[in-house]
PDB file of C-alpha atoms in Angstrom:
ATOM      1  CA  UNK A   1       0.003  -0.004  -0.001  1.00  0.00           C
ATOM      2  CA  UNK A   2       1.410   3.403  -1.024  1.00  0.00           C
ATOM      3  CA  UNK A   3       1.694   5.772   1.953  1.00  0.00           C
ATOM      4  CA  UNK A   4       1.702   9.558   1.701  1.00  0.00           C
ATOM      5  CA  UNK A   5       5.130  10.455   3.084  1.00  0.00           C
ATOM      6  CA  UNK A   6       3.845  13.758   4.450  1.00  0.00           C
ATOM      7  CA  UNK A   7       2.026  11.966   7.278  1.00  0.00           C
ATOM      8  CA  UNK A   8       5.359  11.186   8.961  1.00  0.00           C
ATOM      9  CA  UNK A   9       6.361  14.849   8.871  1.00  0.00           C
ATOM     10  CA  UNK A  10       2.998  15.941  10.311  1.00  0.00           C
ATOM     11  CA  UNK A  11       3.136  13.271  13.019  1.00  0.00           C
ATOM     12  CA  UNK A  12       6.652  14.210  14.075  1.00  0.00           C
ATOM     13  CA  UNK A  13       5.888  17.922  14.086  1.00  0.00           C
ATOM     14  CA  UNK A  14       2.460  18.003  15.736  1.00  0.00           C
ATOM     15  CA  UNK A  15       2.424  14.717  17.674  1.00  0.00           C
ATOM     16  CA  UNK A  16      -0.620  13.430  15.774  1.00  0.00           C
ATOM     17  CA  UNK A  17      -1.933  12.918  12.260  1.00  0.00           C
ATOM     18  CA  UNK A  18      -5.366  12.001  10.867  1.00  0.00           C
ATOM     19  CA  UNK A  19      -5.476   9.437   8.040  1.00  0.00           C
ATOM     20  CA  UNK A  20      -8.708   8.558   6.177  1.00  0.00           C
ATOM     21  CA  UNK A  21      -9.700   5.363   4.446  1.00  0.00           C
ATOM     22  CA  UNK A  22      -7.963   2.699   6.527  1.00  0.00           C
ATOM     23  CA  UNK A  23     -11.077   0.535   6.879  1.00  0.00           C
ATOM     24  CA  UNK A  24     -11.785  -1.226   3.562  1.00  0.00           C
ATOM     25  CA  UNK A  25     -15.406  -0.937   2.574  1.00  0.00           C
ATOM     26  CA  UNK A  26     -15.787  -4.710   2.546  1.00  0.00           C
ATOM     27  CA  UNK A  27     -14.773  -4.830   6.234  1.00  0.00           C
ATOM     28  CA  UNK A  28     -16.873  -1.882   7.399  1.00  0.00           C
ATOM     29  CA  UNK A  29     -20.149  -3.711   8.046  1.00  0.00           C
ATOM     30  CA  UNK A  30     -18.459  -6.581   9.910  1.00  0.00           C
ATOM     31  CA  UNK A  31     -16.528  -4.184  12.122  1.00  0.00           C
ATOM     32  CA  UNK A  32     -19.537  -2.002  12.843  1.00  0.00           C
ATOM     33  CA  UNK A  33     -21.700  -5.023  13.713  1.00  0.00           C
ATOM     34  CA  UNK A  34     -18.993  -6.425  16.004  1.00  0.00           C
ATOM     35  CA  UNK A  35     -18.853  -3.111  17.851  1.00  0.00           C
ATOM     36  CA  UNK A  36     -22.597  -3.127  18.442  1.00  0.00           C
ATOM     37  CA  UNK A  37     -22.556  -6.699  19.791  1.00  0.00           C
ATOM     38  CA  UNK A  38     -19.686  -6.014  22.142  1.00  0.00           C
ATOM     39  CA  UNK A  39     -21.240  -2.806  23.439  1.00  0.00           C
ATOM     40  CA  UNK A  40     -24.471  -4.669  24.154  1.00  0.00           C
ATOM     41  CA  UNK A  41     -22.602  -7.347  26.084  1.00  0.00           C
ATOM     42  CA  UNK A  42     -20.861  -4.666  28.132  1.00  0.00           C
ATOM     43  CA  UNK A  43     -24.039  -2.710  28.864  1.00  0.00           C
ATOM     44  CA  UNK A  44     -25.881  -5.828  30.037  1.00  0.00           C
ATOM     45  CA  UNK A  45     -23.010  -7.135  32.169  1.00  0.00           C
ATOM     46  CA  UNK A  46     -22.229 -10.151  29.985  1.00  0.00           C
ATOM     47  CA  UNK A  47     -18.727  -8.710  29.370  1.00  0.00           C
ATOM     48  CA  UNK A  48     -17.148  -7.483  32.591  1.00  0.00           C
ATOM     49  CA  UNK A  49     -13.848  -6.089  31.224  1.00  0.00           C
ATOM     50  CA  UNK A  50     -14.816  -2.440  30.999  1.00  0.00           C
ATOM     51  CA  UNK A  51     -13.795   1.082  31.882  1.00  0.00           C
ATOM     52  CA  UNK A  52     -16.156   2.394  34.556  1.00  0.00           C
ATOM     53  CA  UNK A  53     -17.375   5.898  35.266  1.00  0.00           C
ATOM     54  CA  UNK A  54     -15.450   7.224  38.268  1.00  0.00           C
ATOM     55  CA  UNK A  55     -12.166   5.591  37.225  1.00  0.00           C
ATOM     56  CA  UNK A  56     -10.087   7.479  34.682  1.00  0.00           C
ATOM     57  CA  UNK A  57      -7.195   5.024  34.502  1.00  0.00           C
ATOM     58  CA  UNK A  58      -6.426   1.373  35.387  1.00  0.00           C
ATOM     59  CA  UNK A  59      -7.039  -0.477  37.554  1.00  0.00           C
ATOM     60  CA  UNK A  60     -10.769  -0.276  36.813  1.00  0.00           C
ATOM     61  CA  UNK A  61     -13.440  -1.799  39.033  1.00  0.00           C
ATOM     62  CA  UNK A  62     -17.149  -2.597  38.970  1.00  0.00           C
ATOM     63  CA  UNK A  63     -18.294  -0.040  41.559  1.00  0.00           C
ATOM     64  CA  UNK A  64     -20.246   1.934  38.957  1.00  0.00           C
ATOM     65  CA  UNK A  65     -22.670   0.233  36.525  1.00  0.00           C
ATOM     66  CA  UNK A  66     -22.050   2.868  33.831  1.00  0.00           C
ATOM     67  CA  UNK A  67     -19.217   2.309  31.339  1.00  0.00           C
ATOM     68  CA  UNK A  68     -17.097   4.578  29.156  1.00  0.00           C
ATOM     69  CA  UNK A  69     -14.993   1.863  27.562  1.00  0.00           C
ATOM     70  CA  UNK A  70     -14.738  -1.812  26.624  1.00  0.00           C
ATOM     71  CA  UNK A  71     -11.460  -3.599  27.333  1.00  0.00           C
ATOM     72  CA  UNK A  72      -9.814  -6.404  25.329  1.00  0.00           C
ATOM     73  CA  UNK A  73     -11.971  -6.454  22.181  1.00  0.00           C
ATOM     74  CA  UNK A  74      -9.709  -9.129  20.618  1.00  0.00           C
ATOM     75  CA  UNK A  75     -10.274 -11.502  23.573  1.00  0.00           C
ATOM     76  CA  UNK A  76     -11.202 -14.940  22.169  1.00  0.00           C
ATOM     77  CA  UNK A  77     -14.179 -15.214  24.519  1.00  0.00           C
ATOM     78  CA  UNK A  78     -15.810 -12.319  22.659  1.00  0.00           C
ATOM     79  CA  UNK A  79     -15.368 -14.267  19.416  1.00  0.00           C
ATOM     80  CA  UNK A  80     -15.274 -11.181  17.206  1.00  0.00           C
ATOM     81  CA  UNK A  81     -12.582 -11.809  14.558  1.00  0.00           C
ATOM     82  CA  UNK A  82     -13.308  -8.501  12.796  1.00  0.00           C
ATOM     83  CA  UNK A  83     -11.254  -6.649  15.414  1.00  0.00           C
ATOM     84  CA  UNK A  84      -8.099  -8.701  14.977  1.00  0.00           C
ATOM     85  CA  UNK A  85      -8.525  -8.587  11.207  1.00  0.00           C
ATOM     86  CA  UNK A  86      -8.475  -4.821  11.196  1.00  0.00           C
ATOM     87  CA  UNK A  87      -5.791  -4.412  13.891  1.00  0.00           C
ATOM     88  CA  UNK A  88      -3.386  -6.501  11.794  1.00  0.00           C
ATOM     89  CA  UNK A  89      -4.559  -5.230   8.393  1.00  0.00           C
ATOM     90  CA  UNK A  90      -2.074  -4.162   5.757  1.00  0.00           C
ATOM     91  CA  UNK A  91      -3.528  -0.666   5.454  1.00  0.00           C
ATOM     92  CA  UNK A  92      -3.306   0.139   9.147  1.00  0.00           C
ATOM     93  CA  UNK A  93       0.094  -1.416   9.740  1.00  0.00           C
ATOM     94  CA  UNK A  94       1.590   0.203   6.662  1.00  0.00           C
ATOM     95  CA  UNK A  95       0.909   3.559   8.268  1.00  0.00           C
ATOM     96  CA  UNK A  96       2.299   2.309  11.598  1.00  0.00           C
ATOM     97  CA  UNK A  97       5.536   1.224   9.975  1.00  0.00           C
ATOM     98  CA  UNK A  98       5.870   4.558   8.183  1.00  0.00           C
ATOM     99  CA  UNK A  99       5.385   6.520  11.390  1.00  0.00           C
ATOM    100  CA  UNK A 100       7.682   4.348  13.509  1.00  0.00           C
ATOM    101  CA  UNK A 101      10.238   3.653  10.795  1.00  0.00           C
ATOM    102  CA  UNK A 102      10.190  -0.066  11.552  1.00  0.00           C
ATOM    103  CA  UNK A 103       9.686  -3.371   9.770  1.00  0.00           C
ATOM    104  CA  UNK A 104       7.037  -6.091  10.099  1.00  0.00           C
ATOM    105  CA  UNK A 105       9.374  -8.094  12.319  1.00  0.00           C
ATOM    106  CA  UNK A 106       9.691  -5.193  14.782  1.00  0.00           C
ATOM    107  CA  UNK A 107       5.951  -4.597  15.261  1.00  0.00           C
ATOM    108  CA  UNK A 108       4.576  -5.459  18.697  1.00  0.00           C
ATOM    109  CA  UNK A 109       0.957  -6.400  19.393  1.00  0.00           C
ATOM    110  CA  UNK A 110      -0.380  -4.356  22.304  1.00  0.00           C
ATOM    111  CA  UNK A 111      -3.741  -2.920  23.344  1.00  0.00           C
ATOM    112  CA  UNK A 112      -7.048  -2.820  21.494  1.00  0.00           C
ATOM    113  CA  UNK A 113     -10.102  -1.432  23.278  1.00  0.00           C
ATOM    114  CA  UNK A 114     -13.213   0.580  22.505  1.00  0.00           C
ATOM    115  CA  UNK A 115     -14.339   3.932  23.891  1.00  0.00           C
ATOM    116  CA  UNK A 116     -18.089   4.405  24.303  1.00  0.00           C
ATOM    117  CA  UNK A 117     -20.466   6.950  25.817  1.00  0.00           C
ATOM    118  CA  UNK A 118     -21.770   6.408  29.329  1.00  0.00           C
ATOM    119  CA  UNK A 119     -25.556   6.150  29.517  1.00  0.00           C
ATOM    120  CA  UNK A 120     -26.265   7.919  32.805  1.00  0.00           C
ATOM    121  CA  UNK A 121     -23.327  10.248  33.428  1.00  0.00           C
ATOM    122  CA  UNK A 122     -21.338  12.841  31.548  1.00  0.00           C
ATOM    123  CA  UNK A 123     -17.683  12.019  32.125  1.00  0.00           C
ATOM    124  CA  UNK A 124     -14.281  13.468  31.336  1.00  0.00           C
ATOM    125  CA  UNK A 125     -10.641  12.468  31.542  1.00  0.00           C
ATOM    126  CA  UNK A 126      -8.205  14.981  32.960  1.00  0.00           C
ATOM    127  CA  UNK A 127      -5.348  16.396  30.941  1.00  0.00           C
ATOM    128  CA  UNK A 128      -2.578  13.806  30.937  1.00  0.00           C
ATOM    129  CA  UNK A 129       0.242  12.042  29.138  1.00  0.00           C
ATOM    130  CA  UNK A 130      -0.399   8.283  29.050  1.00  0.00           C
ATOM    131  CA  UNK A 131       2.746   7.129  30.821  1.00  0.00           C
ATOM    132  CA  UNK A 132       3.997  10.270  32.563  1.00  0.00           C
ATOM    133  CA  UNK A 133       2.860  11.075  36.100  1.00  0.00           C
ATOM    134  CA  UNK A 134       1.089  14.408  36.476  1.00  0.00           C
ATOM    135  CA  UNK A 135       3.717  15.491  39.049  1.00  0.00           C
ATOM    136  CA  UNK A 136       6.632  14.620  36.752  1.00  0.00           C
ATOM    137  CA  UNK A 137       9.563  16.973  36.714  1.00  0.00           C
ATOM    138  CA  UNK A 138      10.706  18.699  33.533  1.00  0.00           C
ATOM    139  CA  UNK A 139      13.494  16.127  33.202  1.00  0.00           C
ATOM    140  CA  UNK A 140      11.051  13.208  33.494  1.00  0.00           C
ATOM    141  CA  UNK A 141       8.829  14.754  30.849  1.00  0.00           C
ATOM    142  CA  UNK A 142      11.750  15.191  28.453  1.00  0.00           C
ATOM    143  CA  UNK A 143      12.679  11.526  28.866  1.00  0.00           C
ATOM    144  CA  UNK A 144       9.181  10.240  28.037  1.00  0.00           C
ATOM    145  CA  UNK A 145       9.494   9.624  24.302  1.00  0.00           C
ATOM    146  CA  UNK A 146       8.726   7.172  21.530  1.00  0.00           C
ATOM    147  CA  UNK A 147       5.357   5.710  22.496  1.00  0.00           C
ATOM    148  CA  UNK A 148       2.216   6.269  20.500  1.00  0.00           C
ATOM    149  CA  UNK A 149      -1.461   5.282  20.194  1.00  0.00           C
ATOM    150  CA  UNK A 150      -4.049   5.212  17.480  1.00  0.00           C
ATOM    151  CA  UNK A 151      -7.798   5.427  17.468  1.00  0.00           C
ATOM    152  CA  UNK A 152     -10.395   5.101  14.770  1.00  0.00           C
ATOM    153  CA  UNK A 153     -13.894   6.551  14.906  1.00  0.00           C
ATOM    154  CA  UNK A 154     -16.709   4.470  13.447  1.00  0.00           C
ATOM    155  CA  UNK A 155     -19.072   7.381  13.945  1.00  0.00           C
ATOM    156  CA  UNK A 156     -18.458  11.138  14.020  1.00  0.00           C
ATOM    157  CA  UNK A 157     -16.302  11.784  17.084  1.00  0.00           C
ATOM    158  CA  UNK A 158     -15.467  15.083  18.765  1.00  0.00           C
ATOM    159  CA  UNK A 159     -14.420  13.844  22.191  1.00  0.00           C
ATOM    160  CA  UNK A 160     -10.642  14.299  21.924  1.00  0.00           C
ATOM    161  CA  UNK A 161      -8.651  17.418  22.817  1.00  0.00           C
ATOM    162  CA  UNK A 162      -4.889  17.708  22.309  1.00  0.00           C
ATOM    163  CA  UNK A 163      -2.146  20.289  22.636  1.00  0.00           C
ATOM    164  CA  UNK A 164      -0.233  20.053  19.336  1.00  0.00           C
ATOM    165  CA  UNK A 165       3.542  19.733  19.656  1.00  0.00           C
ATOM    166  CA  UNK A 166       3.319  18.999  23.385  1.00  0.00           C
ATOM    167  CA  UNK A 167       4.714  15.476  22.750  1.00  0.00           C
ATOM    168  CA  UNK A 168       8.168  17.068  22.550  1.00  0.00           C
ATOM    169  CA  UNK A 169       7.765  19.989  24.938  1.00  0.00           C
ATOM    170  CA  UNK A 170       7.598  20.171  28.727  1.00  0.00           C
ATOM    171  CA  UNK A 171       4.536  21.839  30.167  1.00  0.00           C
ATOM    172  CA  UNK A 172       4.497  25.572  30.725  1.00  0.00           C
ATOM    173  CA  UNK A 173       3.665  26.715  34.279  1.00  0.00           C
ATOM    174  CA  UNK A 174       0.060  27.375  33.246  1.00  0.00           C
ATOM    175  CA  UNK A 175      -0.269  24.014  31.489  1.00  0.00           C
ATOM    176  CA  UNK A 176       1.193  22.277  34.546  1.00  0.00           C
ATOM    177  CA  UNK A 177      -1.334  23.995  36.817  1.00  0.00           C
ATOM    178  CA  UNK A 178      -4.207  22.637  34.696  1.00  0.00           C
ATOM    179  CA  UNK A 179      -2.840  19.096  34.462  1.00  0.00           C
ATOM    180  CA  UNK A 180      -1.220  18.196  37.782  1.00  0.00           C
ATOM    181  CA  UNK A 181      -4.412  17.270  39.668  1.00  0.00           C
ATOM    182  CA  UNK A 182      -6.965  14.501  39.136  1.00  0.00           C
ATOM    183  CA  UNK A 183      -9.689  17.051  38.319  1.00  0.00           C
ATOM    184  CA  UNK A 184     -11.272  16.871  34.877  1.00  0.00           C
ATOM    185  CA  UNK A 185     -11.389  20.225  33.074  1.00  0.00           C
ATOM    186  CA  UNK A 186     -14.576  22.268  33.115  1.00  0.00           C
ATOM    187  CA  UNK A 187     -13.635  23.478  29.641  1.00  0.00           C
ATOM    188  CA  UNK A 188     -10.810  21.641  27.865  1.00  0.00           C
ATOM    189  CA  UNK A 189     -10.109  24.686  25.702  1.00  0.00           C
ATOM    190  CA  UNK A 190      -8.952  26.575  28.802  1.00  0.00           C
ATOM    191  CA  UNK A 191      -5.683  24.650  28.403  1.00  0.00           C
ATOM    192  CA  UNK A 192      -3.198  26.895  26.581  1.00  0.00           C
ATOM    193  CA  UNK A 193      -2.655  25.659  23.029  1.00  0.00           C
ATOM    194  CA  UNK A 194      -5.479  23.087  23.146  1.00  0.00           C
ATOM    195  CA  UNK A 195      -7.575  22.189  20.106  1.00  0.00           C
ATOM    196  CA  UNK A 196     -10.553  19.878  19.658  1.00  0.00           C
ATOM    197  CA  UNK A 197     -10.023  17.023  17.194  1.00  0.00           C
ATOM    198  CA  UNK A 198     -13.103  15.935  15.239  1.00  0.00           C
ATOM    199  CA  UNK A 199     -13.004  12.610  13.419  1.00  0.00           C
ATOM    200  CA  UNK A 200     -15.423  11.582  10.702  1.00  0.00           C
ATOM    201  CA  UNK A 201     -16.433   7.930  10.207  1.00  0.00           C
ATOM    202  CA  UNK A 202     -13.500   5.849   9.011  1.00  0.00           C
ATOM    203  CA  UNK A 203     -10.796   8.373   9.916  1.00  0.00           C
ATOM    204  CA  UNK A 204      -7.912   7.219  12.085  1.00  0.00           C
ATOM    205  CA  UNK A 205      -5.941   9.502  14.351  1.00  0.00           C
ATOM    206  CA  UNK A 206      -2.431   8.335  15.169  1.00  0.00           C
ATOM    207  CA  UNK A 207      -0.939  10.145  18.123  1.00  0.00           C
ATOM    208  CA  UNK A 208       2.124  10.033  20.296  1.00  0.00           C
ATOM    209  CA  UNK A 209       0.879   9.048  23.736  1.00  0.00           C
ATOM    210  CA  UNK A 210       3.183  11.635  25.271  1.00  0.00           C
ATOM    211  CA  UNK A 211       1.065  14.401  23.754  1.00  0.00           C
ATOM    212  CA  UNK A 212      -0.929  16.322  26.351  1.00  0.00           C
ATOM    213  CA  UNK A 213      -4.531  15.231  25.812  1.00  0.00           C
ATOM    214  CA  UNK A 214      -7.920  14.732  27.444  1.00  0.00           C
ATOM    215  CA  UNK A 215     -11.400  13.617  26.452  1.00  0.00           C
ATOM    216  CA  UNK A 216     -15.022  14.343  27.226  1.00  0.00           C
ATOM    217  CA  UNK A 217     -17.852  11.813  27.170  1.00  0.00           C
ATOM    218  CA  UNK A 218     -21.484  12.897  26.814  1.00  0.00           C
ATOM    219  CA  UNK A 219     -24.223  10.545  27.961  1.00  0.00           C
ATOM    220  CA  UNK A 220     -26.464  11.899  25.196  1.00  0.00           C
ATOM    221  CA  UNK A 221     -24.070  11.507  22.236  1.00  0.00           C
ATOM    222  CA  UNK A 222     -23.312   7.986  20.957  1.00  0.00           C
ATOM    223  CA  UNK A 223     -19.604   7.152  20.769  1.00  0.00           C
ATOM    224  CA  UNK A 224     -18.027   4.103  19.153  1.00  0.00           C
ATOM    225  CA  UNK A 225     -14.273   4.662  18.880  1.00  0.00           C
ATOM    226  CA  UNK A 226     -11.755   1.869  18.481  1.00  0.00           C
ATOM    227  CA  UNK A 227      -8.667   2.721  20.476  1.00  0.00           C
ATOM    228  CA  UNK A 228      -5.399   0.879  20.737  1.00  0.00           C
ATOM    229  CA  UNK A 229      -1.678   0.958  20.343  1.00  0.00           C
ATOM    230  CA  UNK A 230       1.005  -0.892  18.414  1.00  0.00           C
ATOM    231  CA  UNK A 231       4.604  -0.938  19.553  1.00  0.00           C
ATOM    232  CA  UNK A 232       8.082  -1.226  18.130  1.00  0.00           C
ATOM    233  CA  UNK A 233      10.363  -3.742  19.865  1.00  0.00           C
ATOM    234  CA  UNK A 234      13.211  -1.257  19.700  1.00  0.00           C
ATOM    235  CA  UNK A 235      11.513   0.434  22.663  1.00  0.00           C
ATOM    236  CA  UNK A 236      12.334  -2.634  24.763  1.00  0.00           C
ATOM    237  CA  UNK A 237      10.795  -2.617  28.224  1.00  0.00           C
ATOM    238  CA  UNK A 238      10.099   1.139  28.131  1.00  0.00           C
ATOM    239  CA  UNK A 239       6.582   0.385  26.877  1.00  0.00           C
ATOM    240  CA  UNK A 240       5.858  -2.356  29.395  1.00  0.00           C
ATOM    241  CA  UNK A 241       4.065  -0.395  32.114  1.00  0.00           C
ATOM    242  CA  UNK A 242       1.850   1.570  29.735  1.00  0.00           C
ATOM    243  CA  UNK A 243       0.684  -1.658  28.066  1.00  0.00           C
ATOM    244  CA  UNK A 244       0.814  -4.424  30.688  1.00  0.00           C
ATOM    245  CA  UNK A 245      -1.009  -2.418  33.366  1.00  0.00           C
ATOM    246  CA  UNK A 246      -4.233  -3.230  31.499  1.00  0.00           C
ATOM    247  CA  UNK A 247      -3.915  -6.955  32.282  1.00  0.00           C
ATOM    248  CA  UNK A 248      -2.915  -8.966  29.214  1.00  0.00           C
ATOM    249  CA  UNK A 249      -2.276 -12.376  30.781  1.00  0.00           C
ATOM    250  CA  UNK A 250      -5.057 -13.828  28.604  1.00  0.00           C
ATOM    251  CA  UNK A 251      -2.913 -13.199  25.517  1.00  0.00           C
ATOM    252  CA  UNK A 252      -0.547 -15.969  26.634  1.00  0.00           C
ATOM    253  CA  UNK A 253      -3.139 -18.672  25.970  1.00  0.00           C
ATOM    254  CA  UNK A 254      -3.325 -20.960  22.956  1.00  0.00           C
ATOM    255  CA  UNK A 255      -6.929 -19.896  22.394  1.00  0.00           C
ATOM    256  CA  UNK A 256      -5.901 -16.314  21.685  1.00  0.00           C
ATOM    257  CA  UNK A 257      -3.053 -17.324  19.396  1.00  0.00           C
ATOM    258  CA  UNK A 258      -5.427 -19.554  17.423  1.00  0.00           C
ATOM    259  CA  UNK A 259      -7.937 -16.684  17.123  1.00  0.00           C
ATOM    260  CA  UNK A 260      -5.474 -14.351  15.381  1.00  0.00           C
ATOM    261  CA  UNK A 261      -5.724 -13.821  11.613  1.00  0.00           C
ATOM    262  CA  UNK A 262      -3.825 -16.358   9.573  1.00  0.00           C
ATOM    263  CA  UNK A 263      -0.295 -15.423   8.630  1.00  0.00           C
ATOM    264  CA  UNK A 264       3.043 -14.983  10.301  1.00  0.00           C
ATOM    265  CA  UNK A 265       2.795 -11.248  10.978  1.00  0.00           C
ATOM    266  CA  UNK A 266       0.092 -11.387  13.671  1.00  0.00           C
ATOM    267  CA  UNK A 267       1.816 -14.244  15.478  1.00  0.00           C
ATOM    268  CA  UNK A 268       5.173 -12.512  15.324  1.00  0.00           C
ATOM    269  CA  UNK A 269       3.569  -9.384  16.803  1.00  0.00           C
ATOM    270  CA  UNK A 270       2.193 -11.523  19.646  1.00  0.00           C
ATOM    271  CA  UNK A 271       5.557 -13.217  20.232  1.00  0.00           C
ATOM    272  CA  UNK A 272       7.162  -9.769  20.516  1.00  0.00           C
ATOM    273  CA  UNK A 273       4.631  -8.768  23.176  1.00  0.00           C
ATOM    274  CA  UNK A 274       5.128 -11.998  25.139  1.00  0.00           C
ATOM    275  CA  UNK A 275       8.893 -11.425  25.089  1.00  0.00           C
ATOM    276  CA  UNK A 276       8.370  -7.995  26.588  1.00  0.00           C
ATOM    277  CA  UNK A 277       6.044  -9.480  29.259  1.00  0.00           C
ATOM    278  CA  UNK A 278       8.610 -12.113  30.153  1.00  0.00           C
ATOM    279  CA  UNK A 279      11.465  -9.640  30.490  1.00  0.00           C
ATOM    280  CA  UNK A 280       9.668  -6.795  32.285  1.00  0.00           C
ATOM    281  CA  UNK A 281       8.861  -7.940  35.842  1.00  0.00           C
ATOM    282  CA  UNK A 282       6.325  -5.982  37.967  1.00  0.00           C
ATOM    283  CA  UNK A 283       5.112  -2.866  36.137  1.00  0.00           C
ATOM    284  CA  UNK A 284       2.645  -1.046  38.424  1.00  0.00           C
ATOM    285  CA  UNK A 285       0.411   1.713  37.035  1.00  0.00           C
ATOM    286  CA  UNK A 286       1.253   4.800  35.016  1.00  0.00           C
ATOM    287  CA  UNK A 287      -1.269   7.246  36.493  1.00  0.00           C
ATOM    288  CA  UNK A 288      -3.349   7.609  39.632  1.00  0.00           C
ATOM    289  CA  UNK A 289      -7.133   7.828  39.775  1.00  0.00           C
TER     290      UNK A 289
END
């Protein structure tokens, strides 16, 4: 698949880039239907691996019946092969390799979840970097590099706010003041430099997880956003905490390996993840609720 080389420049400069057309039309209906089934299972309690209102970051619990996310959409017990098919698709991973400058053999299977709207509560995530504590010093912020996430909206999505270029810049005193507590913002655009990112159906935003970002969730606006990350083994164990804190022990089983799309690439990506798990030891949690 031919990739527009300008996306790498945009990604490096701004910390994110939006790419359209990465879901082939022939896969769209299967993926959309799989999302609806999984959301229904989560809403009714059939699927318990979820992100709950009141908890912004892992570990999540079941104290609140309302959900803002579905965890582990490639889990074999969900039996939804459309997710793994898209996660390992040529179109998506061609962009990944362009942005990371890596080969098929260096790709690492990581997280794949879904973000949804709560039904009974409006909810927001505070301004944060995914694997940098809110109280981090300037030096710690500078050292947090080379991790990234991607999300794809299956419906119009205007939940995400980012501060462009913040993936390579330490926070200003005003930005630090608005991001060093657990409080969600009353108005995300109060953050200096913040913009709202609106995705149309089928668009994928790739972003460096060190970019300063937050999200709002309205109980009255449907949201179905696939959200995950792919790694590069050259990062070694530096990615371990950000990924393994979500609980991926189930990926070690034969059932999950058998559920992956046919071909060596998906299995090699899994092997790379398992190698990181084996070599990482205890990882803890990136951020505090």
